[in-house]
mmCIF file of C-alpha atoms and ligand atoms in Angstrom:
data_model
loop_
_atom_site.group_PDB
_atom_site.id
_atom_site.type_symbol
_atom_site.label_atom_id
_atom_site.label_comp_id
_atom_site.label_asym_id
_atom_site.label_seq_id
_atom_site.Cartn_x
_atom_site.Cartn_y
_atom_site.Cartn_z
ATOM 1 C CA UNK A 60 -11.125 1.398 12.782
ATOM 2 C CA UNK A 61 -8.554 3.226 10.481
ATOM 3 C CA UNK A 62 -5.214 2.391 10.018
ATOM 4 C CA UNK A 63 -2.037 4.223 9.652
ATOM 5 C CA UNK A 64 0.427 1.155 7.507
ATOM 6 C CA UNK A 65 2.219 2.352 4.282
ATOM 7 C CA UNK A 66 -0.281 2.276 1.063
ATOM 8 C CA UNK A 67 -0.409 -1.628 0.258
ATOM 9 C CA UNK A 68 1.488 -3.530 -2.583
ATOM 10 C CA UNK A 69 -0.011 -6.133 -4.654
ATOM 11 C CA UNK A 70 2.327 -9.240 -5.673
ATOM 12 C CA UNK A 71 0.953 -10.585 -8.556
ATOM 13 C CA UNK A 72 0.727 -14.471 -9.173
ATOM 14 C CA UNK A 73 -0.397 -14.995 -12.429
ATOM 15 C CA UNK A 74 -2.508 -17.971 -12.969
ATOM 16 C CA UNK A 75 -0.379 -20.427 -15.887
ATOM 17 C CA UNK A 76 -3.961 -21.750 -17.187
ATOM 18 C CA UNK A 77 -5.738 -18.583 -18.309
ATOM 19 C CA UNK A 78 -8.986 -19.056 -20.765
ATOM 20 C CA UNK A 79 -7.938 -19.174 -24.054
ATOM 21 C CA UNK A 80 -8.731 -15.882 -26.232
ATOM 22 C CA UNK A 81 -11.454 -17.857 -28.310
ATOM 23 C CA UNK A 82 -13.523 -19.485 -24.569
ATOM 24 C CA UNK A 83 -12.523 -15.579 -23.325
ATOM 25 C CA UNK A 84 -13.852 -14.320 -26.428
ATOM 26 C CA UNK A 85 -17.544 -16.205 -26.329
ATOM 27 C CA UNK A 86 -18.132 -14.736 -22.697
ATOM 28 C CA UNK A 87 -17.732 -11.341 -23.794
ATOM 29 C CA UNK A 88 -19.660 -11.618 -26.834
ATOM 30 C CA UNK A 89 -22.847 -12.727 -24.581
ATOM 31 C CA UNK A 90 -21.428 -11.956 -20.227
ATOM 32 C CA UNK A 91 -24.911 -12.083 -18.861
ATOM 33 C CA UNK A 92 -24.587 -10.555 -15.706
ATOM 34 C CA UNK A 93 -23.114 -12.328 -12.651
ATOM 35 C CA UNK A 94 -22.240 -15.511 -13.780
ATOM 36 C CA UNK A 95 -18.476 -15.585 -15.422
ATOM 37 C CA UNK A 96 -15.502 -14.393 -13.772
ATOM 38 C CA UNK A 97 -11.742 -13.121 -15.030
ATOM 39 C CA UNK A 98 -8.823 -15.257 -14.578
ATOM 40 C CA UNK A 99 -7.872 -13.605 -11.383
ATOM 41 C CA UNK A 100 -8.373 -12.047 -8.511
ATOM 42 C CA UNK A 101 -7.222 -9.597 -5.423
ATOM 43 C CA UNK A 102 -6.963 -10.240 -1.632
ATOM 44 C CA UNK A 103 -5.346 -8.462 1.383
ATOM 45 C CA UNK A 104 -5.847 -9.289 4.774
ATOM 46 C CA UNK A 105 -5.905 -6.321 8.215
ATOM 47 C CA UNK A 106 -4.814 -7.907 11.470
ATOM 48 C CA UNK A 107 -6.205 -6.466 14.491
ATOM 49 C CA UNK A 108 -2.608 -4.146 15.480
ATOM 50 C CA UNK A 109 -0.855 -4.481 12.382
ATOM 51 C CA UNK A 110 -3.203 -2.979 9.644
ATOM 52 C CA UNK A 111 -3.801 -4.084 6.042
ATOM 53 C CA UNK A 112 -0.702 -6.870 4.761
ATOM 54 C CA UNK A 113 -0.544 -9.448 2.165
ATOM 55 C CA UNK A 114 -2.536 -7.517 -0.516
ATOM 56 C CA UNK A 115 -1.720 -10.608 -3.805
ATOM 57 C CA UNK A 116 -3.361 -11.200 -7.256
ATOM 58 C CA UNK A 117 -3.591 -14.505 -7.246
ATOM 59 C CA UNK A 118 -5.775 -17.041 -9.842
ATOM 60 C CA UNK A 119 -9.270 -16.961 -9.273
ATOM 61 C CA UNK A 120 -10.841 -19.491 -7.453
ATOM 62 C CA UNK A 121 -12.366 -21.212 -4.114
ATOM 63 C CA UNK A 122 -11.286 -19.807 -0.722
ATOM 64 C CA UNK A 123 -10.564 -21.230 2.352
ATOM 65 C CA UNK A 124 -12.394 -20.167 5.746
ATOM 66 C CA UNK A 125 -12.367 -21.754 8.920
ATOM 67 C CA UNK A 126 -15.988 -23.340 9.456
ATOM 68 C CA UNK A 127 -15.807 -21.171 12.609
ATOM 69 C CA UNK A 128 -15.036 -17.515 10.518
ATOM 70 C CA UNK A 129 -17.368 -14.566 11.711
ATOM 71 C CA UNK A 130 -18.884 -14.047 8.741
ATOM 72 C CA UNK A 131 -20.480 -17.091 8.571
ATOM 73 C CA UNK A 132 -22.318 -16.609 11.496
ATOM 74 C CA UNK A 133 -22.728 -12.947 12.150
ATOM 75 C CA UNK A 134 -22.624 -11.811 8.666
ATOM 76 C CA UNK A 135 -19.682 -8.881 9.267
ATOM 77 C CA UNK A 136 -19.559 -8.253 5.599
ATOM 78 C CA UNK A 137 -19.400 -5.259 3.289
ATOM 79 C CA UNK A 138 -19.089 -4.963 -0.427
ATOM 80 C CA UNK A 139 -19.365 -2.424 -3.452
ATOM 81 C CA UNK A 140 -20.390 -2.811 -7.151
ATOM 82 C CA UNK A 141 -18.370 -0.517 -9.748
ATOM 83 C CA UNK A 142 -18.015 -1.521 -13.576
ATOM 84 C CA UNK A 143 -14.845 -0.557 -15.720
ATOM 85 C CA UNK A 144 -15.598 0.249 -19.106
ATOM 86 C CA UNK A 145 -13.527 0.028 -22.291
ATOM 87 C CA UNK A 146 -13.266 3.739 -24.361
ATOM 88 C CA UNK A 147 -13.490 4.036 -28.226
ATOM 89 C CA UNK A 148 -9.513 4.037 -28.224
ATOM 90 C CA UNK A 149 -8.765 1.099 -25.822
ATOM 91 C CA UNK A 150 -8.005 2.785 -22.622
ATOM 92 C CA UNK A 151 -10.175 1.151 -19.641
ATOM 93 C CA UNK A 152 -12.065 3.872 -17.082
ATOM 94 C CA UNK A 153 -14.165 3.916 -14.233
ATOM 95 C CA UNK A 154 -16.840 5.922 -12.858
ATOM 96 C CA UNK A 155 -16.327 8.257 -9.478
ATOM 97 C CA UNK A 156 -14.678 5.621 -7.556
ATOM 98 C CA UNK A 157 -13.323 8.069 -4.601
ATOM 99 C CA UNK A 158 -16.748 7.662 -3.951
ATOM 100 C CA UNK A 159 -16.871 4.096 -4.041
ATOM 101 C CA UNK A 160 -14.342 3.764 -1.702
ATOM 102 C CA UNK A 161 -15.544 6.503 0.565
ATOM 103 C CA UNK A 162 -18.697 4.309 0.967
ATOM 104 C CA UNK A 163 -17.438 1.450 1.723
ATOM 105 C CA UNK A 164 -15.292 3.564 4.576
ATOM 106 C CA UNK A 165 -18.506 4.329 5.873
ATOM 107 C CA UNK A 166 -20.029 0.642 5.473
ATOM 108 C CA UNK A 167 -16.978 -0.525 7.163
ATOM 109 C CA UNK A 168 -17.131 2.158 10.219
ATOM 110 C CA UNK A 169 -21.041 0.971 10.945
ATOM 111 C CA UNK A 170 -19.998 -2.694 10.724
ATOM 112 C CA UNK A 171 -16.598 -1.850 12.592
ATOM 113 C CA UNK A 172 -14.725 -3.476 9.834
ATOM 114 C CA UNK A 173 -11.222 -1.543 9.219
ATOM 115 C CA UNK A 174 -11.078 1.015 6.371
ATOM 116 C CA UNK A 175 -9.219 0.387 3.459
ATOM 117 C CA UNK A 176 -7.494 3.874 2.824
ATOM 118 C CA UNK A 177 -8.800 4.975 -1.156
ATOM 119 C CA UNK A 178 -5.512 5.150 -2.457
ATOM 120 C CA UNK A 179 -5.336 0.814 -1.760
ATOM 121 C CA UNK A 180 -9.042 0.662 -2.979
ATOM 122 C CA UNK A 181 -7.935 2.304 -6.162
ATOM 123 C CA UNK A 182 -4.512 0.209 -5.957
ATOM 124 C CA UNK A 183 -6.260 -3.141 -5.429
ATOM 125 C CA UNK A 184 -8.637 -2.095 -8.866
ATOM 126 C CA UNK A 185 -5.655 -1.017 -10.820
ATOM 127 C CA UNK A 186 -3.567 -4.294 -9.968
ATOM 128 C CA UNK A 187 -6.325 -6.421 -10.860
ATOM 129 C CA UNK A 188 -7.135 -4.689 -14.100
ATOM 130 C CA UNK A 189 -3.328 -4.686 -14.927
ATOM 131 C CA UNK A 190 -3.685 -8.636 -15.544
ATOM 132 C CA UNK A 191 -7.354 -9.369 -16.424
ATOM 133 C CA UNK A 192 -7.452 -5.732 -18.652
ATOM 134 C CA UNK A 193 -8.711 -8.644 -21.580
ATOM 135 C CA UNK A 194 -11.476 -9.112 -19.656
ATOM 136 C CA UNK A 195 -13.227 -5.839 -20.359
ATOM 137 C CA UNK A 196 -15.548 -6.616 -23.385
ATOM 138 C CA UNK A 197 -14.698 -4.443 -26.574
ATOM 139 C CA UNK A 198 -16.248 -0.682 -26.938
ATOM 140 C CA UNK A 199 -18.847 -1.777 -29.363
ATOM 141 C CA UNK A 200 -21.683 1.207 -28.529
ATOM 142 C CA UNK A 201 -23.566 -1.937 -26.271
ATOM 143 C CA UNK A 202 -23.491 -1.306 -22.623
ATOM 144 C CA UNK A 203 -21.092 -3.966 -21.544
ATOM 145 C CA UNK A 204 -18.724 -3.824 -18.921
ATOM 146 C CA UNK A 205 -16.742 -5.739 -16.513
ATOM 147 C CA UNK A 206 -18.354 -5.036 -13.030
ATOM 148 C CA UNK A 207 -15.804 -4.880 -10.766
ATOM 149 C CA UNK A 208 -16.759 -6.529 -7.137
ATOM 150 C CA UNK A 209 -14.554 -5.385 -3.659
ATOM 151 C CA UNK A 210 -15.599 -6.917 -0.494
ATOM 152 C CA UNK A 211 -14.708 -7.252 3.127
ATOM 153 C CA UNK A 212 -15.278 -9.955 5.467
ATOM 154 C CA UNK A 213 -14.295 -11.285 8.902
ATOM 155 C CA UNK A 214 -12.326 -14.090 8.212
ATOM 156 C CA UNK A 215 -11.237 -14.635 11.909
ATOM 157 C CA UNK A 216 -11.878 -17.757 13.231
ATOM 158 C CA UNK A 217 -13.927 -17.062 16.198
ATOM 159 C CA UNK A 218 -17.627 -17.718 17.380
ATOM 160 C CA UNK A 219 -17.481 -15.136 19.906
ATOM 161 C CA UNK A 220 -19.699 -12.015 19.362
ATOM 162 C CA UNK A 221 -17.295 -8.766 18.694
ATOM 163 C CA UNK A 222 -15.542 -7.584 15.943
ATOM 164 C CA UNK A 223 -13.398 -9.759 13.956
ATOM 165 C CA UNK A 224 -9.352 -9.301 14.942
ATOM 166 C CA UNK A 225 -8.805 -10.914 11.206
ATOM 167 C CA UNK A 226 -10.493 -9.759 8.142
ATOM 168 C CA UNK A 227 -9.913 -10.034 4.006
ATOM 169 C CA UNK A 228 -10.633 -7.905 1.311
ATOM 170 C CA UNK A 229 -11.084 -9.030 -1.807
ATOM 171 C CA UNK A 230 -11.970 -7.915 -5.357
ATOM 172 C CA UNK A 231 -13.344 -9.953 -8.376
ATOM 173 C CA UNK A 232 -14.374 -8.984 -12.003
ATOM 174 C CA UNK A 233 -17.362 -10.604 -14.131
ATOM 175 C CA UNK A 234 -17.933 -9.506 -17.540
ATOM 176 C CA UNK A 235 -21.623 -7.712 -17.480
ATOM 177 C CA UNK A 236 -24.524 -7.074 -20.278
ATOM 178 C CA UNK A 237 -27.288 -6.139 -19.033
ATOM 179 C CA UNK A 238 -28.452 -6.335 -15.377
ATOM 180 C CA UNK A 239 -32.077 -6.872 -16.690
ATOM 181 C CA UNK A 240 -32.641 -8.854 -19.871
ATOM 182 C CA UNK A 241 -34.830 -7.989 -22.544
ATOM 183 C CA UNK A 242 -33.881 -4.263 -23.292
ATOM 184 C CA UNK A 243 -35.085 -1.142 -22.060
ATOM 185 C CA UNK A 244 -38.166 -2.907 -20.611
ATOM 186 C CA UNK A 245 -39.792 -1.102 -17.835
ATOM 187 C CA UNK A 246 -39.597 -3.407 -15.014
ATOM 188 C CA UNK A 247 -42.869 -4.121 -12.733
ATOM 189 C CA UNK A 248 -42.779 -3.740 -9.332
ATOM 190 C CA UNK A 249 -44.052 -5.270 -6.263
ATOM 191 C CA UNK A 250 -45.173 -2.884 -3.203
ATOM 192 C CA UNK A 251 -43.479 -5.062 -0.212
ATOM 193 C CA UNK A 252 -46.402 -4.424 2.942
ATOM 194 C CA UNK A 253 -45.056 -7.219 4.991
ATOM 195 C CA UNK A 254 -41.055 -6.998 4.586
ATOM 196 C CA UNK A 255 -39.232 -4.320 5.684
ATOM 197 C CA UNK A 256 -35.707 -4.125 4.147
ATOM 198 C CA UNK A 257 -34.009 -1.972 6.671
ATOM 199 C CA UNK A 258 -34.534 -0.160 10.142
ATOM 200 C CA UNK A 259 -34.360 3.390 12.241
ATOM 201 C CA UNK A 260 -30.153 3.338 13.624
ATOM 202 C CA UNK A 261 -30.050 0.430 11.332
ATOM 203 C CA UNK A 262 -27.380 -0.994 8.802
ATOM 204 C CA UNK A 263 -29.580 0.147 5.822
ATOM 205 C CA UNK A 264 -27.184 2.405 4.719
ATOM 206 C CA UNK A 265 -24.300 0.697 4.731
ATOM 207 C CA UNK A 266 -23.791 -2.127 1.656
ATOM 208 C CA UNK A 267 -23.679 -5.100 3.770
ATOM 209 C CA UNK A 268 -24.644 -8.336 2.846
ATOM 210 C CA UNK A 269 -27.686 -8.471 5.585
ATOM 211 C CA UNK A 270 -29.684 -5.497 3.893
ATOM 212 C CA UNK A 271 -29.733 -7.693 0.606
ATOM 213 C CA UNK A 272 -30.536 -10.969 2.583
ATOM 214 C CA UNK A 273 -33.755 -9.044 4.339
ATOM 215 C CA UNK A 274 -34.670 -7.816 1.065
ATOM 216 C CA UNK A 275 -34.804 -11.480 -0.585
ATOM 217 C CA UNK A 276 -38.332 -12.494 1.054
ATOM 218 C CA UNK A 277 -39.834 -9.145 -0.128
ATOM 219 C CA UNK A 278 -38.742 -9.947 -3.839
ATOM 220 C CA UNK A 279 -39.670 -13.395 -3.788
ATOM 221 C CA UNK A 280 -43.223 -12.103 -3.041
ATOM 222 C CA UNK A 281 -43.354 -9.975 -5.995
ATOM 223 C CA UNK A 282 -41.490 -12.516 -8.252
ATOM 224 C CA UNK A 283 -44.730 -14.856 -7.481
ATOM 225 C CA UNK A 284 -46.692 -12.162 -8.407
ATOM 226 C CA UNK A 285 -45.040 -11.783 -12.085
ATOM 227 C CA UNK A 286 -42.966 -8.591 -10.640
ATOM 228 C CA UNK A 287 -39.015 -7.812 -11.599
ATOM 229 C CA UNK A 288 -38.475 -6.267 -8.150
ATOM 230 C CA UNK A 289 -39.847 -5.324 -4.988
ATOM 231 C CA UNK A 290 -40.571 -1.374 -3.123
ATOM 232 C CA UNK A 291 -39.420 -0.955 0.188
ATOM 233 C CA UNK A 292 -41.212 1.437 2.117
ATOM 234 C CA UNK A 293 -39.729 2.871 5.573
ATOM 235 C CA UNK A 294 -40.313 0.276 8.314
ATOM 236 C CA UNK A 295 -41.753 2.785 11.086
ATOM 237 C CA UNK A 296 -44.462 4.202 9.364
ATOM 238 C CA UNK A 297 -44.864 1.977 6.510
ATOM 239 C CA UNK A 298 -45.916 4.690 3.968
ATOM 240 C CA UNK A 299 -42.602 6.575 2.559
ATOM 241 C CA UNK A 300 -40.667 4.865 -0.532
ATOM 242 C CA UNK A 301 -37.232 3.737 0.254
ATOM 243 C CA UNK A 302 -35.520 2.292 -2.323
ATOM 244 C CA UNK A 303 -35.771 -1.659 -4.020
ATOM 245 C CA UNK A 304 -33.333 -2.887 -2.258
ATOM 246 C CA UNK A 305 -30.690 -3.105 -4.918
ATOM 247 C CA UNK A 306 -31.652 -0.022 -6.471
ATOM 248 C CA UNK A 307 -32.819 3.910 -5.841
ATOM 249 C CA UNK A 308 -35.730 5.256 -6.944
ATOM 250 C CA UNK A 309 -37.154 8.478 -9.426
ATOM 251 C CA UNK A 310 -39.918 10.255 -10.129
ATOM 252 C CA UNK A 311 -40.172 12.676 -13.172
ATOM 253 C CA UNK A 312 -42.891 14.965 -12.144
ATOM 254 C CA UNK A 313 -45.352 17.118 -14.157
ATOM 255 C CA UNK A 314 -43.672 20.637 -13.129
ATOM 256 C CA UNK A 315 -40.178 19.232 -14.026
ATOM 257 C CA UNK A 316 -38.961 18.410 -10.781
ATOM 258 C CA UNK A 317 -36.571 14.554 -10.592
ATOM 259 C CA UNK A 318 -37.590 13.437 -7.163
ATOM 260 C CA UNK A 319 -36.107 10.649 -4.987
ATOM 261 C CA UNK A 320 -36.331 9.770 -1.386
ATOM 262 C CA UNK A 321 -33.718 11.759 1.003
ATOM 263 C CA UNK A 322 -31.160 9.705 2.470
ATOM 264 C CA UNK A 323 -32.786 8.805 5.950
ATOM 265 C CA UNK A 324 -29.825 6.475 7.182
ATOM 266 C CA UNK A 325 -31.744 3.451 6.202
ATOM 267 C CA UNK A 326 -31.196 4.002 2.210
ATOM 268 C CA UNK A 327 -28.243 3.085 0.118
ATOM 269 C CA UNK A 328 -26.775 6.173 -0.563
ATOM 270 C CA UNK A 329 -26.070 5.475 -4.115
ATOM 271 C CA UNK A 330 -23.193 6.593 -6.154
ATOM 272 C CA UNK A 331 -25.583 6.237 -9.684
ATOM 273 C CA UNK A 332 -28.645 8.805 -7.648
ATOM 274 C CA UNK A 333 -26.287 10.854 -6.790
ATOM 275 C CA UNK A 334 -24.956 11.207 -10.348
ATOM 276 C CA UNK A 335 -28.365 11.563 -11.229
ATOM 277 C CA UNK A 336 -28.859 14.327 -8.800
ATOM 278 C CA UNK A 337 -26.391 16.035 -10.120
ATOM 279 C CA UNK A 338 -27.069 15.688 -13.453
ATOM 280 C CA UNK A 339 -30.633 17.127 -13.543
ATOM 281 C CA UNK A 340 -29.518 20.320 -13.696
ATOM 282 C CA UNK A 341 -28.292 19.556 -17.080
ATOM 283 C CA UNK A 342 -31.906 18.595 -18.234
ATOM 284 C CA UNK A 343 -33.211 21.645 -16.762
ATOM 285 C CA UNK A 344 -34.830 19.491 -13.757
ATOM 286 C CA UNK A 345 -34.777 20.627 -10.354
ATOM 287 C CA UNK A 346 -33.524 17.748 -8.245
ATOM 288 C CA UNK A 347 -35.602 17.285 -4.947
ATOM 289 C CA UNK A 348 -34.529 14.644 -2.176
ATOM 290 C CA UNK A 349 -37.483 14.371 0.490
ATOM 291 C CA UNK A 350 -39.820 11.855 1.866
ATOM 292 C CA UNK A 351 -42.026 10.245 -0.581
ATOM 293 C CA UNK A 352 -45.345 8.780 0.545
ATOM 294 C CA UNK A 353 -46.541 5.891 -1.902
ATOM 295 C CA UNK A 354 -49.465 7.882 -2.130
ATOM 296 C CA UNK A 355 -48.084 10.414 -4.111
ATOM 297 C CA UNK A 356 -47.114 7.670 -6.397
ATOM 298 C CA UNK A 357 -50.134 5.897 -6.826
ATOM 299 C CA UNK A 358 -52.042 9.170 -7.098
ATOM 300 C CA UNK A 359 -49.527 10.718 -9.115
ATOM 301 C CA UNK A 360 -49.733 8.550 -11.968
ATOM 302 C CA UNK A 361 -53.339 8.589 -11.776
ATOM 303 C CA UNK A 362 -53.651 12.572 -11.963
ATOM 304 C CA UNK A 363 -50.621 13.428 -14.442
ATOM 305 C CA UNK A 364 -48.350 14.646 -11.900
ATOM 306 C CA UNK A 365 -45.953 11.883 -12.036
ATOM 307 C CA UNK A 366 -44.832 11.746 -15.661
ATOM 308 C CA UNK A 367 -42.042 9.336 -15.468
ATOM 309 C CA UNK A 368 -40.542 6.582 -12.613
ATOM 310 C CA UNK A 369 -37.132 5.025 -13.221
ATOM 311 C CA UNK A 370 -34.620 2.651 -11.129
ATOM 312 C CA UNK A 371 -30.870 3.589 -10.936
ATOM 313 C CA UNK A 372 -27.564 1.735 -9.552
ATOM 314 C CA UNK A 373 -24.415 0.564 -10.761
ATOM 315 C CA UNK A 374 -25.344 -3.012 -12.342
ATOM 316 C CA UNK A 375 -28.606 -2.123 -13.656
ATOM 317 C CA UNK A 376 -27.738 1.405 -14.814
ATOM 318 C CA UNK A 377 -31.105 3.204 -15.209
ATOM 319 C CA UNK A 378 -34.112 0.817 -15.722
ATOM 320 C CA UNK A 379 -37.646 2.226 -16.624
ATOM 321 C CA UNK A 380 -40.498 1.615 -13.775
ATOM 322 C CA UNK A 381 -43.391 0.673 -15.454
ATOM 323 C CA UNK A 382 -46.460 -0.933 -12.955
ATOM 324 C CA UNK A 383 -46.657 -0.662 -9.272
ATOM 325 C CA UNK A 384 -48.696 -3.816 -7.791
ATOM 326 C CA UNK A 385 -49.668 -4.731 -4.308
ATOM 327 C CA UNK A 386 -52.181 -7.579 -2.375
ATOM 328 C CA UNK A 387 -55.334 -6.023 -4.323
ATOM 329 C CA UNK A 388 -54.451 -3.103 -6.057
ATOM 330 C CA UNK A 389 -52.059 -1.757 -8.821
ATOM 331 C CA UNK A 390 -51.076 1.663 -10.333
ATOM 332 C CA UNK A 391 -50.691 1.579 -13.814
ATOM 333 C CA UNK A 392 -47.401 2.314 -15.816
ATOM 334 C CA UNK A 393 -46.270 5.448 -17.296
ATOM 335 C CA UNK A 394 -43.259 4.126 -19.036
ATOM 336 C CA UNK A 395 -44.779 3.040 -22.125
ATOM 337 C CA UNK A 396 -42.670 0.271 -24.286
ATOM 338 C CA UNK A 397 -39.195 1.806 -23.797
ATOM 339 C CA UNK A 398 -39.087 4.252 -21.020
ATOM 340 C CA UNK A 399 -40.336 8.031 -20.908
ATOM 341 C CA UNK A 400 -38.301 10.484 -22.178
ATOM 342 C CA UNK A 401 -36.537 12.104 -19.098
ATOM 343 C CA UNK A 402 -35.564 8.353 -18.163
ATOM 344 C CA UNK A 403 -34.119 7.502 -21.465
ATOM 345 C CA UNK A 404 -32.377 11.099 -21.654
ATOM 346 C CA UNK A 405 -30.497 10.922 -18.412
ATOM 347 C CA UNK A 406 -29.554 7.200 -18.972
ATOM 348 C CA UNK A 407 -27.927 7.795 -22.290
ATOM 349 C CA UNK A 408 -26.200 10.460 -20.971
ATOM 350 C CA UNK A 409 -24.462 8.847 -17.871
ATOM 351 C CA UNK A 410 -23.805 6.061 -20.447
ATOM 352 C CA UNK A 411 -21.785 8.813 -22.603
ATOM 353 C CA UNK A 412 -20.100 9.470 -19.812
ATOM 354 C CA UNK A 413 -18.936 6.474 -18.858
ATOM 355 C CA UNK A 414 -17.802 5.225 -22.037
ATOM 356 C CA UNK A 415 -16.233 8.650 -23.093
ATOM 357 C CA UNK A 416 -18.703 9.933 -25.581
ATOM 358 C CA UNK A 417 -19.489 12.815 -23.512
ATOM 359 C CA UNK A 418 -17.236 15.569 -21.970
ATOM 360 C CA UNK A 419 -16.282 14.512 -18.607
ATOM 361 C CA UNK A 420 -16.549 18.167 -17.344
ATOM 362 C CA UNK A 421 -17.221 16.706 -13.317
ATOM 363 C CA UNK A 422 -14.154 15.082 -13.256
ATOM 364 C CA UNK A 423 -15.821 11.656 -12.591
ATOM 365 C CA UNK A 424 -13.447 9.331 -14.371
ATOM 366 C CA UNK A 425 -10.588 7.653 -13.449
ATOM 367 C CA UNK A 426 -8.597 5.834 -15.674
ATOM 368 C CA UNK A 427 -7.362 1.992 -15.093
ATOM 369 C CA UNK A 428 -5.490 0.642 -17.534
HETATM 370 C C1 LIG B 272 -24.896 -2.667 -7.896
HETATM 371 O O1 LIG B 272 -25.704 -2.048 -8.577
HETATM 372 O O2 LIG B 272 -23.685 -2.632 -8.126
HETATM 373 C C2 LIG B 272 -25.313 -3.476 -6.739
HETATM 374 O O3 LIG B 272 -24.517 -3.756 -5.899
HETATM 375 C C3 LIG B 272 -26.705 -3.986 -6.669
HETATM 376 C C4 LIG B 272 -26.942 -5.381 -7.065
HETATM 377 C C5 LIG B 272 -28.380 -5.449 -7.495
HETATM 378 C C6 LIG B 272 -26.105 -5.972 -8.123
#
């Protein structure tokens, strides 16, 4: 469902009750992750026949749906997670978001929501940034940002089963530390056996609200058990890794290979492992995407062959893996207190990157502000 309207305009309505500098101030100083949110925020709205209209800034706040709207009840919902970071010199940046907005083309296509053409993606960040730009903490050499939130939803006010005629987009901003307190901890994880996060011809590659509602039994499961996070494996064999459900997985092996499972249509295709991909090269690792039986991790980091396991994705950057346990059983870490090498190499490196410490030389940022 593309559209062929003229690239959207954003009327700004700026709120007159913004947070003083000083209340501003304290949330930056200590953001958390997902809790505070800028003084503003962006919507648009596509009618079925006359494309994408009414893209605002407008204070942030509580919206008003119909008790009836689509999403509610059939969850047609889509959303991405990007962060904007503040450079040495002021100037505000983000990280490859042409792909971004390409992905959430492709969410929107497999839950035939329209497409938001990139140049209004990057239009809808930019006008948002414009009036909250105070909102991105301070370069400071910490690893804040303000993680930038688009979504799509079917706002129509219908209970009939077929894709929404009315639908908003919207984008918010909340100030981010880290995703996972307490450092570079490696995180423990919890083998899910009896939750499957996504299916074959399913939506699991698409970034729709349902894959992270199916994941949320799974990681309660391991959360009892005194895990961070919980393994999906593919749901028709049970036996290949698939990704944590808000993260992709790695594996540093002995013979310098950075392993991670291939795209099957039921993984997030993730704009940080594909970054990550592409960046092994520079460590003189030979990136491999394949399938990945859990086996080969429990064995692995038995026998020496996997050296190093780490988590990647937007909002938690790239977190060290440290034990894998399941009903009975556990494979131990590898990680040690802070994270093997490779992990902690490629992680400060994409961090260079995105706060402009390091040559861009891919052409992966985009200025904002
Ligand atoms: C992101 O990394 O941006 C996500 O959307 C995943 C979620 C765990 C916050």
């Amino acid at each position: 469902m593309s559209q062929t309207t003229a690239p959207l305009t954003f009327e700004v309505d700026r709120r007159a009750d913004v947070r003083p500098d000083a209340e501003r101030e304290a949330v930056l100083a200590n953001p958390g992750f997902g809790t505070h949110f800028t003084d503003h925020m962006v919507t648009a709205t596509w009618r079925k026949g006359e494309g994408w209209t009414e893209g605002k800034v407008t204070a942030y706040g509580p919206i008003t749906l119909m008790p009836s709207a689509a999403v509610l009840h059939y969850a047609q919902e889509i959303f991405e997670g990007m962060k904007a970071y503040r450079h040495e010199d002021g100037s505000i940046w983000t990280f490859r978001p042409e792909a971004n907005a390409a992905r959430m083309a492709r969410s929107a296509r497999r839950m035939t929501l329209p497409e938001l053409p990139e140049e209004d993606f990057l239009g809808s960040l930019r006008a948002l940034l414009e009036v909250d730009h105070a909102w991105v903490p301070p370069y400071d050499g910490s690893e804040k940002s303000l993680y930038l939130r688009p979504f799509m939803y079917a706002s129509e006010a219908f209970l009939g089963v077929r894709p929404a005629a009315e639908v908003t987009y919207s984008v918010i901003a909340s100030p981010a530390g880290a995703y996972f307190t307490g450092g570079l901890k490696p995180i423990r994880l919890w083998l899910s056996k009896d939750v499957s996060r996504a299916g074959r011809h399913g939506t699991g590659a698409a970034k729709c609200g349902g894959n992270y509602a199916s994941s949320l039994a799974g990681q309660l499961e391991g959360i009892e058990q005194g895990c961070d996070q919980a393994v999906f494996l593919d749901a028709e064999t049970e036996t290949n890794i698939e990704e944590l459900g808000g993260m992709n997985l790695f594996f540093v092996t002995r013979d310098d290979k950075l392993v991670t499972p291939a795209l099957t249509g039921s993984i997030l295709e993730g704009v940080t492992r594909d970054s990550v991909l592409e960046l092994a090269k520079d460590f003189g690792l030979t990136p491999e995407e394949r399938a990945i039986p859990v086996a080969e991790w429990i064995d692995g980091v038995s026998s020496g062959e996997v050296r190093e396991v780490f988590a990647c994705g937007t909002a938690a950057v790239i977190t060290p893996v440290g034990e894998l346990v399941w009903a009975g059983g556990s494979a131990p870490s590898t990680a040690g207190e802070g994270g093997g090498e490779v992990t902690r190499a490629i992680r400060q490196r994409l961090l260079d990157l995105q706060y402009g410490r390091a040559d861009d030389t891919r052409g992966w940022l985009t200025r904002l502000v």
